[in-house]
C-alpha cells in the first residue's frame, strides 16, 4: 500500500474557499473519519455537504467533501478534496486531522509527481502545470496551457517515432547484411535524418518567444534630458509612476517597473537623460543609465522629433551604436508639433533599428504607447502568434535536450555523408532519440524528476 499524502492546495490568506487535498488508498477512510454526516455508501464524484470534526468530535468548519476514485483522478489514485472556508486556521486544523487520520504531509509538487508516475501526464505536461500556476501574462498562460494539452509532447513524440523507424531500418541492415549497403540507402537515411533535424530546429526556433514569455524582457528607455522618456514610461504603465516636468534632468536615477505589454512580461527602466553635466548626483544617474543599457536586452531611444538632432542626441545615438544591441526601437516623439528629424539619417547610424513617429503626452499618449507596444511585439516576432495552437518551448531543460538532439543528428548526417559504418552512425541517432525522450520523461533519472517537482508549491 502506498503512502496517503495531504496538503493545503490553496494559497495562504483570507478567501471564500480553501481546499485540503488528499491522495492515496486511505482517502475514503479519512473522509469517514472527518466527515460528521458521512453516508454509509460514498459515491465518487458526488459533492457531500456537512461538517468537519476533530478527534474529540468538535466541529472545525462546514465543508464540501468530494471523493474521486483512481485511476480517474488527477494523481491516478483515490483522491479526496475537502472544500472549507478559506480560513488559515480552519484549513490548518483540517490538515492536522487528516494527518492524524493516516495521511502524511505531501512534499512540494508530489500530487503532480504522482500524476506523472502513474501515467496521467508526461514530464513536459507536468512542468507546464507549474508554468500555469506562475503565469503573469496571457502569453505565458497560453504557452503553458498549450504544453499542458500536449502540443510539445506530440511534436517531440512524432520526431522520436521517425527516429525509431530509422533505427529499426539500421538494425536490420546491421544484423542481417546480405551485401554491402548501396549508396541510395545511405542517401535515404540522410534524407530522413535531415527531415528530423529540421523538425527539431523548428521547435528550437520558438525558444526566443518561449524565453520571453517565461522570463520577460528588460527594456532600457534612453535619450537626452526632456525628450519624453518618463512620459513614455507612464504611458506604457498606464499610470503616473514617474515625475514628468519641463525641467531637464528631472529623472536623476533609474526607475524600474514591471509591465504587461501585449502579453509580454517586461521590466521597463526609465533612465536619467544623457548629457554633459557638473551636477554630481545627475552624473551618477547617467552612469547608471549606461549600466542599465548594458544589462538590458532591448533599448528604446526617445528623440524629440520636432527639433533637429543636436550634440546630445548624437552622443546618445553613438552610445547606442557602440552598445551592440541588436534590438533597438527609436521613438520620434512630439509628432503633433511637426516632424523635423530625418528618420533615414538615424537609420544610417542604427541600421537595425525600428523607427516610429508618435506623441507621448496629452491625448496622444495612449496611441503612442500602443504603437510602441506593437513595435516591440513586431521586433520579437510575437505579434499574431496563436500560442494555444503553436508548439513553443520555454524550459531551459527542454532547450538543452533539443540542442543535444540536433547536434547528434547533424553528426549522424555527417558520418553517413562521409561513408562511415552504420554501427557508428546508429549511436548518434540513438543518442538523439534518448535526448528527446528526456523532454517527455522517458530515460530520465530520479535526480531530474526530483529537480522538476521541487519547483512546485505544496498541494499541487
PDB file of N, CA and C in Angstrom, residues 37-106:
ATOM      1  N   UNK A  37     -21.386  13.931   8.808  1.00  0.00           N
ATOM      2  CA  UNK A  37     -22.603  13.381   8.198  1.00  0.00           C
ATOM      3  C   UNK A  37     -22.300  12.375   7.084  1.00  0.00           C
ATOM      4  N   UNK A  38     -21.147  11.733   7.132  1.00  0.00           N
ATOM      5  CA  UNK A  38     -20.732  10.843   6.048  1.00  0.00           C
ATOM      6  C   UNK A  38     -21.717   9.677   5.887  1.00  0.00           C
ATOM      7  N   UNK A  39     -22.224   9.446   4.656  1.00  0.00           N
ATOM      8  CA  UNK A  39     -23.147   8.330   4.434  1.00  0.00           C
ATOM      9  C   UNK A  39     -22.416   6.992   4.456  1.00  0.00           C
ATOM     10  N   UNK A  40     -23.160   5.929   4.568  1.00  0.00           N
ATOM     11  CA  UNK A  40     -22.567   4.592   4.565  1.00  0.00           C
ATOM     12  C   UNK A  40     -21.887   4.302   3.237  1.00  0.00           C
ATOM     13  N   UNK A  41     -22.573   4.661   2.164  1.00  0.00           N
ATOM     14  CA  UNK A  41     -22.020   4.433   0.831  1.00  0.00           C
ATOM     15  C   UNK A  41     -21.677   5.778   0.199  1.00  0.00           C
ATOM     16  N   UNK A  42     -20.409   5.995  -0.052  1.00  0.00           N
ATOM     17  CA  UNK A  42     -19.940   7.246  -0.655  1.00  0.00           C
ATOM     18  C   UNK A  42     -19.782   7.035  -2.156  1.00  0.00           C
ATOM     19  N   UNK A  43     -20.452   7.853  -2.923  1.00  0.00           N
ATOM     20  CA  UNK A  43     -20.364   7.756  -4.386  1.00  0.00           C
ATOM     21  C   UNK A  43     -19.269   8.697  -4.890  1.00  0.00           C
ATOM     22  N   UNK A  44     -18.454   8.191  -5.802  1.00  0.00           N
ATOM     23  CA  UNK A  44     -17.367   9.010  -6.357  1.00  0.00           C
ATOM     24  C   UNK A  44     -17.933  10.165  -7.177  1.00  0.00           C
ATOM     25  N   UNK A  45     -17.215  11.290  -7.136  1.00  0.00           N
ATOM     26  CA  UNK A  45     -17.552  12.490  -7.905  1.00  0.00           C
ATOM     27  C   UNK A  45     -18.913  13.081  -7.533  1.00  0.00           C
ATOM     28  N   UNK A  46     -19.340  12.848  -6.313  1.00  0.00           N
ATOM     29  CA  UNK A  46     -20.531  13.500  -5.785  1.00  0.00           C
ATOM     30  C   UNK A  46     -20.102  14.436  -4.660  1.00  0.00           C
ATOM     31  N   UNK A  47     -20.744  15.589  -4.585  1.00  0.00           N
ATOM     32  CA  UNK A  47     -20.416  16.572  -3.552  1.00  0.00           C
ATOM     33  C   UNK A  47     -21.307  16.341  -2.337  1.00  0.00           C
ATOM     34  N   UNK A  48     -20.681  16.204  -1.178  1.00  0.00           N
ATOM     35  CA  UNK A  48     -21.397  15.992   0.071  1.00  0.00           C
ATOM     36  C   UNK A  48     -21.130  17.178   0.997  1.00  0.00           C
ATOM     37  N   UNK A  49     -22.201  17.823   1.435  1.00  0.00           N
ATOM     38  CA  UNK A  49     -22.059  18.978   2.330  1.00  0.00           C
ATOM     39  C   UNK A  49     -22.275  18.540   3.771  1.00  0.00           C
ATOM     40  N   UNK A  50     -21.439  19.065   4.664  1.00  0.00           N
ATOM     41  CA  UNK A  50     -21.603  18.754   6.074  1.00  0.00           C
ATOM     42  C   UNK A  50     -20.573  19.481   6.909  1.00  0.00           C
ATOM     43  N   UNK A  51     -20.044  18.791   7.923  1.00  0.00           N
ATOM     44  CA  UNK A  51     -19.119  19.421   8.859  1.00  0.00           C
ATOM     45  C   UNK A  51     -17.877  18.547   9.044  1.00  0.00           C
ATOM     46  N   UNK A  52     -16.759  19.212   9.257  1.00  0.00           N
ATOM     47  CA  UNK A  52     -15.501  18.539   9.568  1.00  0.00           C
ATOM     48  C   UNK A  52     -15.330  18.543  11.083  1.00  0.00           C
ATOM     49  N   UNK A  53     -14.949  17.387  11.634  1.00  0.00           N
ATOM     50  CA  UNK A  53     -14.750  17.303  13.081  1.00  0.00           C
ATOM     51  C   UNK A  53     -13.314  16.941  13.393  1.00  0.00           C
ATOM     52  N   UNK A  54     -12.899  17.265  14.612  1.00  0.00           N
ATOM     53  CA  UNK A  54     -11.570  16.871  15.058  1.00  0.00           C
ATOM     54  C   UNK A  54     -11.659  15.570  15.833  1.00  0.00           C
ATOM     55  N   UNK A  55     -10.569  15.157  16.425  1.00  0.00           N
ATOM     56  CA  UNK A  55     -10.518  13.846  17.105  1.00  0.00           C
ATOM     57  C   UNK A  55     -11.452  13.785  18.312  1.00  0.00           C
ATOM     58  N   UNK A  56     -11.789  14.936  18.880  1.00  0.00           N
ATOM     59  CA  UNK A  56     -12.681  14.972  20.041  1.00  0.00           C
ATOM     60  C   UNK A  56     -14.139  15.124  19.638  1.00  0.00           C
ATOM     61  N   UNK A  57     -14.404  15.211  18.339  1.00  0.00           N
ATOM     62  CA  UNK A  57     -15.771  15.361  17.874  1.00  0.00           C
ATOM     63  C   UNK A  57     -16.229  16.803  17.754  1.00  0.00           C
ATOM     64  N   UNK A  58     -15.343  17.749  18.054  1.00  0.00           N
ATOM     65  CA  UNK A  58     -15.704  19.166  17.927  1.00  0.00           C
ATOM     66  C   UNK A  58     -15.703  19.575  16.457  1.00  0.00           C
ATOM     67  N   UNK A  59     -16.635  20.469  16.102  1.00  0.00           N
ATOM     68  CA  UNK A  59     -16.758  20.912  14.717  1.00  0.00           C
ATOM     69  C   UNK A  59     -15.658  21.923  14.389  1.00  0.00           C
ATOM     70  N   UNK A  60     -14.957  21.682  13.286  1.00  0.00           N
ATOM     71  CA  UNK A  60     -13.927  22.623  12.815  1.00  0.00           C
ATOM     72  C   UNK A  60     -14.537  23.638  11.874  1.00  0.00           C
ATOM     73  N   UNK A  61     -15.323  23.167  10.886  1.00  0.00           N
ATOM     74  CA  UNK A  61     -15.893  24.082   9.886  1.00  0.00           C
ATOM     75  C   UNK A  61     -16.912  23.326   9.045  1.00  0.00           C
ATOM     76  N   UNK A  62     -17.765  24.077   8.353  1.00  0.00           N
ATOM     77  CA  UNK A  62     -18.588  23.495   7.298  1.00  0.00           C
ATOM     78  C   UNK A  62     -17.684  23.176   6.108  1.00  0.00           C
ATOM     79  N   UNK A  63     -18.056  22.170   5.337  1.00  0.00           N
ATOM     80  CA  UNK A  63     -17.204  21.816   4.212  1.00  0.00           C
ATOM     81  C   UNK A  63     -17.977  20.976   3.196  1.00  0.00           C
ATOM     82  N   UNK A  64     -17.430  20.911   2.002  1.00  0.00           N
ATOM     83  CA  UNK A  64     -17.912  20.020   0.955  1.00  0.00           C
ATOM     84  C   UNK A  64     -16.841  18.957   0.736  1.00  0.00           C
ATOM     85  N   UNK A  65     -17.250  17.699   0.743  1.00  0.00           N
ATOM     86  CA  UNK A  65     -16.349  16.569   0.529  1.00  0.00           C
ATOM     87  C   UNK A  65     -16.609  15.994  -0.861  1.00  0.00           C
ATOM     88  N   UNK A  66     -15.538  15.794  -1.636  1.00  0.00           N
ATOM     89  CA  UNK A  66     -15.652  15.169  -2.953  1.00  0.00           C
ATOM     90  C   UNK A  66     -14.598  14.074  -3.053  1.00  0.00           C
ATOM     91  N   UNK A  67     -15.048  12.833  -3.276  1.00  0.00           N
ATOM     92  CA  UNK A  67     -14.149  11.696  -3.421  1.00  0.00           C
ATOM     93  C   UNK A  67     -14.035  11.340  -4.899  1.00  0.00           C
ATOM     94  N   UNK A  68     -12.795  11.142  -5.361  1.00  0.00           N
ATOM     95  CA  UNK A  68     -12.547  10.711  -6.743  1.00  0.00           C
ATOM     96  C   UNK A  68     -11.762   9.410  -6.701  1.00  0.00           C
ATOM     97  N   UNK A  69     -12.284   8.403  -7.388  1.00  0.00           N
ATOM     98  CA  UNK A  69     -11.657   7.085  -7.371  1.00  0.00           C
ATOM     99  C   UNK A  69     -10.606   6.985  -8.474  1.00  0.00           C
ATOM    100  N   UNK A  70      -9.446   6.396  -8.129  1.00  0.00           N
ATOM    101  CA  UNK A  70      -8.438   6.152  -9.143  1.00  0.00           C
ATOM    102  C   UNK A  70      -8.872   5.029 -10.069  1.00  0.00           C
ATOM    103  N   UNK A  71      -8.411   4.975 -11.290  1.00  0.00           N
ATOM    104  CA  UNK A  71      -7.390   5.872 -11.856  1.00  0.00           C
ATOM    105  C   UNK A  71      -7.946   7.163 -12.437  1.00  0.00           C
ATOM    106  N   UNK A  72      -9.273   7.379 -12.259  1.00  0.00           N
ATOM    107  CA  UNK A  72      -9.905   8.558 -12.861  1.00  0.00           C
ATOM    108  C   UNK A  72      -9.825   9.768 -11.939  1.00  0.00           C
ATOM    109  N   UNK A  73      -8.597  10.142 -11.625  1.00  0.00           N
ATOM    110  CA  UNK A  73      -8.361  11.315 -10.783  1.00  0.00           C
ATOM    111  C   UNK A  73      -7.086  12.000 -11.261  1.00  0.00           C
ATOM    112  N   UNK A  74      -6.775  13.137 -10.681  1.00  0.00           N
ATOM    113  CA  UNK A  74      -5.595  13.894 -11.092  1.00  0.00           C
ATOM    114  C   UNK A  74      -4.321  13.083 -10.896  1.00  0.00           C
ATOM    115  N   UNK A  75      -4.199  12.414  -9.752  1.00  0.00           N
ATOM    116  CA  UNK A  75      -2.978  11.660  -9.453  1.00  0.00           C
ATOM    117  C   UNK A  75      -3.026  10.230  -9.966  1.00  0.00           C
ATOM    118  N   UNK A  76      -4.225   9.761 -10.349  1.00  0.00           N
ATOM    119  CA  UNK A  76      -4.367   8.354 -10.726  1.00  0.00           C
ATOM    120  C   UNK A  76      -4.689   7.461  -9.540  1.00  0.00           C
ATOM    121  N   UNK A  77      -4.695   8.032  -8.327  1.00  0.00           N
ATOM    122  CA  UNK A  77      -5.043   7.308  -7.103  1.00  0.00           C
ATOM    123  C   UNK A  77      -6.407   7.790  -6.608  1.00  0.00           C
ATOM    124  N   UNK A  78      -6.923   7.135  -5.566  1.00  0.00           N
ATOM    125  CA  UNK A  78      -8.094   7.682  -4.882  1.00  0.00           C
ATOM    126  C   UNK A  78      -7.727   9.053  -4.326  1.00  0.00           C
ATOM    127  N   UNK A  79      -8.632  10.008  -4.493  1.00  0.00           N
ATOM    128  CA  UNK A  79      -8.367  11.362  -4.005  1.00  0.00           C
ATOM    129  C   UNK A  79      -9.586  11.906  -3.268  1.00  0.00           C
ATOM    130  N   UNK A  80      -9.323  12.756  -2.302  1.00  0.00           N
ATOM    131  CA  UNK A  80     -10.374  13.438  -1.561  1.00  0.00           C
ATOM    132  C   UNK A  80     -10.059  14.920  -1.510  1.00  0.00           C
ATOM    133  N   UNK A  81     -11.057  15.741  -1.824  1.00  0.00           N
ATOM    134  CA  UNK A  81     -10.924  17.183  -1.647  1.00  0.00           C
ATOM    135  C   UNK A  81     -11.918  17.642  -0.599  1.00  0.00           C
ATOM    136  N   UNK A  82     -11.420  18.385   0.370  1.00  0.00           N
ATOM    137  CA  UNK A  82     -12.266  18.982   1.405  1.00  0.00           C
ATOM    138  C   UNK A  82     -12.263  20.487   1.167  1.00  0.00           C
ATOM    139  N   UNK A  83     -13.406  21.015   0.754  1.00  0.00           N
ATOM    140  CA  UNK A  83     -13.526  22.435   0.435  1.00  0.00           C
ATOM    141  C   UNK A  83     -14.222  23.141   1.593  1.00  0.00           C
ATOM    142  N   UNK A  84     -13.447  23.866   2.369  1.00  0.00           N
ATOM    143  CA  UNK A  84     -13.962  24.585   3.532  1.00  0.00           C
ATOM    144  C   UNK A  84     -13.855  26.082   3.282  1.00  0.00           C
ATOM    145  N   UNK A  85     -14.154  26.879   4.298  1.00  0.00           N
ATOM    146  CA  UNK A  85     -13.935  28.313   4.180  1.00  0.00           C
ATOM    147  C   UNK A  85     -12.429  28.591   4.114  1.00  0.00           C
ATOM    148  N   UNK A  86     -12.062  29.679   3.437  1.00  0.00           N
ATOM    149  CA  UNK A  86     -10.649  29.974   3.241  1.00  0.00           C
ATOM    150  C   UNK A  86     -10.011  30.619   4.446  1.00  0.00           C
ATOM    151  N   UNK A  87     -10.141  29.973   5.569  1.00  0.00           N
ATOM    152  CA  UNK A  87      -9.530  30.443   6.818  1.00  0.00           C
ATOM    153  C   UNK A  87      -8.246  29.680   7.061  1.00  0.00           C
ATOM    154  N   UNK A  88      -7.165  30.392   7.289  1.00  0.00           N
ATOM    155  CA  UNK A  88      -5.898  29.717   7.562  1.00  0.00           C
ATOM    156  C   UNK A  88      -6.007  28.789   8.762  1.00  0.00           C
ATOM    157  N   UNK A  89      -6.764  29.215   9.769  1.00  0.00           N
ATOM    158  CA  UNK A  89      -6.893  28.412  10.991  1.00  0.00           C
ATOM    159  C   UNK A  89      -7.679  27.140  10.708  1.00  0.00           C
ATOM    160  N   UNK A  90      -8.822  27.282  10.010  1.00  0.00           N
ATOM    161  CA  UNK A  90      -9.662  26.115   9.724  1.00  0.00           C
ATOM    162  C   UNK A  90      -8.923  25.116   8.832  1.00  0.00           C
ATOM    163  N   UNK A  91      -8.261  25.614   7.811  1.00  0.00           N
ATOM    164  CA  UNK A  91      -7.547  24.730   6.895  1.00  0.00           C
ATOM    165  C   UNK A  91      -6.399  24.024   7.598  1.00  0.00           C
ATOM    166  N   UNK A  92      -5.704  24.747   8.456  1.00  0.00           N
ATOM    167  CA  UNK A  92      -4.608  24.128   9.205  1.00  0.00           C
ATOM    168  C   UNK A  92      -5.127  23.019  10.110  1.00  0.00           C
ATOM    169  N   UNK A  93      -6.294  23.250  10.729  1.00  0.00           N
ATOM    170  CA  UNK A  93      -6.869  22.239  11.623  1.00  0.00           C
ATOM    171  C   UNK A  93      -7.346  21.017  10.843  1.00  0.00           C
ATOM    172  N   UNK A  94      -7.924  21.242   9.653  1.00  0.00           N
ATOM    173  CA  UNK A  94      -8.361  20.112   8.822  1.00  0.00           C
ATOM    174  C   UNK A  94      -7.149  19.308   8.354  1.00  0.00           C
ATOM    175  N   UNK A  95      -6.076  20.015   7.993  1.00  0.00           N
ATOM    176  CA  UNK A  95      -4.839  19.342   7.583  1.00  0.00           C
ATOM    177  C   UNK A  95      -4.302  18.497   8.728  1.00  0.00           C
ATOM    178  N   UNK A  96      -4.309  19.051   9.923  1.00  0.00           N
ATOM    179  CA  UNK A  96      -3.810  18.321  11.102  1.00  0.00           C
ATOM    180  C   UNK A  96      -4.623  17.048  11.331  1.00  0.00           C
ATOM    181  N   UNK A  97      -5.932  17.158  11.190  1.00  0.00           N
ATOM    182  CA  UNK A  97      -6.788  15.993  11.429  1.00  0.00           C
ATOM    183  C   UNK A  97      -6.630  14.939  10.328  1.00  0.00           C
ATOM    184  N   UNK A  98      -6.382  15.370   9.095  1.00  0.00           N
ATOM    185  CA  UNK A  98      -6.166  14.401   8.017  1.00  0.00           C
ATOM    186  C   UNK A  98      -4.871  13.630   8.229  1.00  0.00           C
ATOM    187  N   UNK A  99      -3.871  14.295   8.788  1.00  0.00           N
ATOM    188  CA  UNK A  99      -2.613  13.613   9.119  1.00  0.00           C
ATOM    189  C   UNK A  99      -2.834  12.648  10.275  1.00  0.00           C
ATOM    190  N   UNK A 100      -3.602  13.088  11.252  1.00  0.00           N
ATOM    191  CA  UNK A 100      -3.901  12.234  12.402  1.00  0.00           C
ATOM    192  C   UNK A 100      -4.685  10.993  11.971  1.00  0.00           C
ATOM    193  N   UNK A 101      -5.463  11.141  10.878  1.00  0.00           N
ATOM    194  CA  UNK A 101      -6.299  10.029  10.404  1.00  0.00           C
ATOM    195  C   UNK A 101      -5.540   9.065   9.497  1.00  0.00           C
ATOM    196  N   UNK A 102      -4.271   9.340   9.212  1.00  0.00           N
ATOM    197  CA  UNK A 102      -3.486   8.359   8.472  1.00  0.00           C
ATOM    198  C   UNK A 102      -2.708   8.869   7.282  1.00  0.00           C
ATOM    199  N   UNK A 103      -2.832  10.155   6.952  1.00  0.00           N
ATOM    200  CA  UNK A 103      -2.068  10.699   5.831  1.00  0.00           C
ATOM    201  C   UNK A 103      -0.760  11.282   6.333  1.00  0.00           C
ATOM    202  N   UNK A 104       0.161  11.513   5.422  1.00  0.00           N
ATOM    203  CA  UNK A 104       1.373  12.250   5.764  1.00  0.00           C
ATOM    204  C   UNK A 104       1.409  13.538   4.945  1.00  0.00           C
ATOM    205  N   UNK A 105       2.210  14.490   5.404  1.00  0.00           N
ATOM    206  CA  UNK A 105       2.322  15.770   4.707  1.00  0.00           C
ATOM    207  C   UNK A 105       2.973  15.566   3.349  1.00  0.00           C
ATOM    208  N   UNK A 106       2.356  16.084   2.298  1.00  0.00           N
ATOM    209  CA  UNK A 106       2.897  15.941   0.946  1.00  0.00           C
ATOM    210  C   UNK A 106       4.128  16.815   0.775  1.00  0.00           C
TER     211      UNK A 106
END
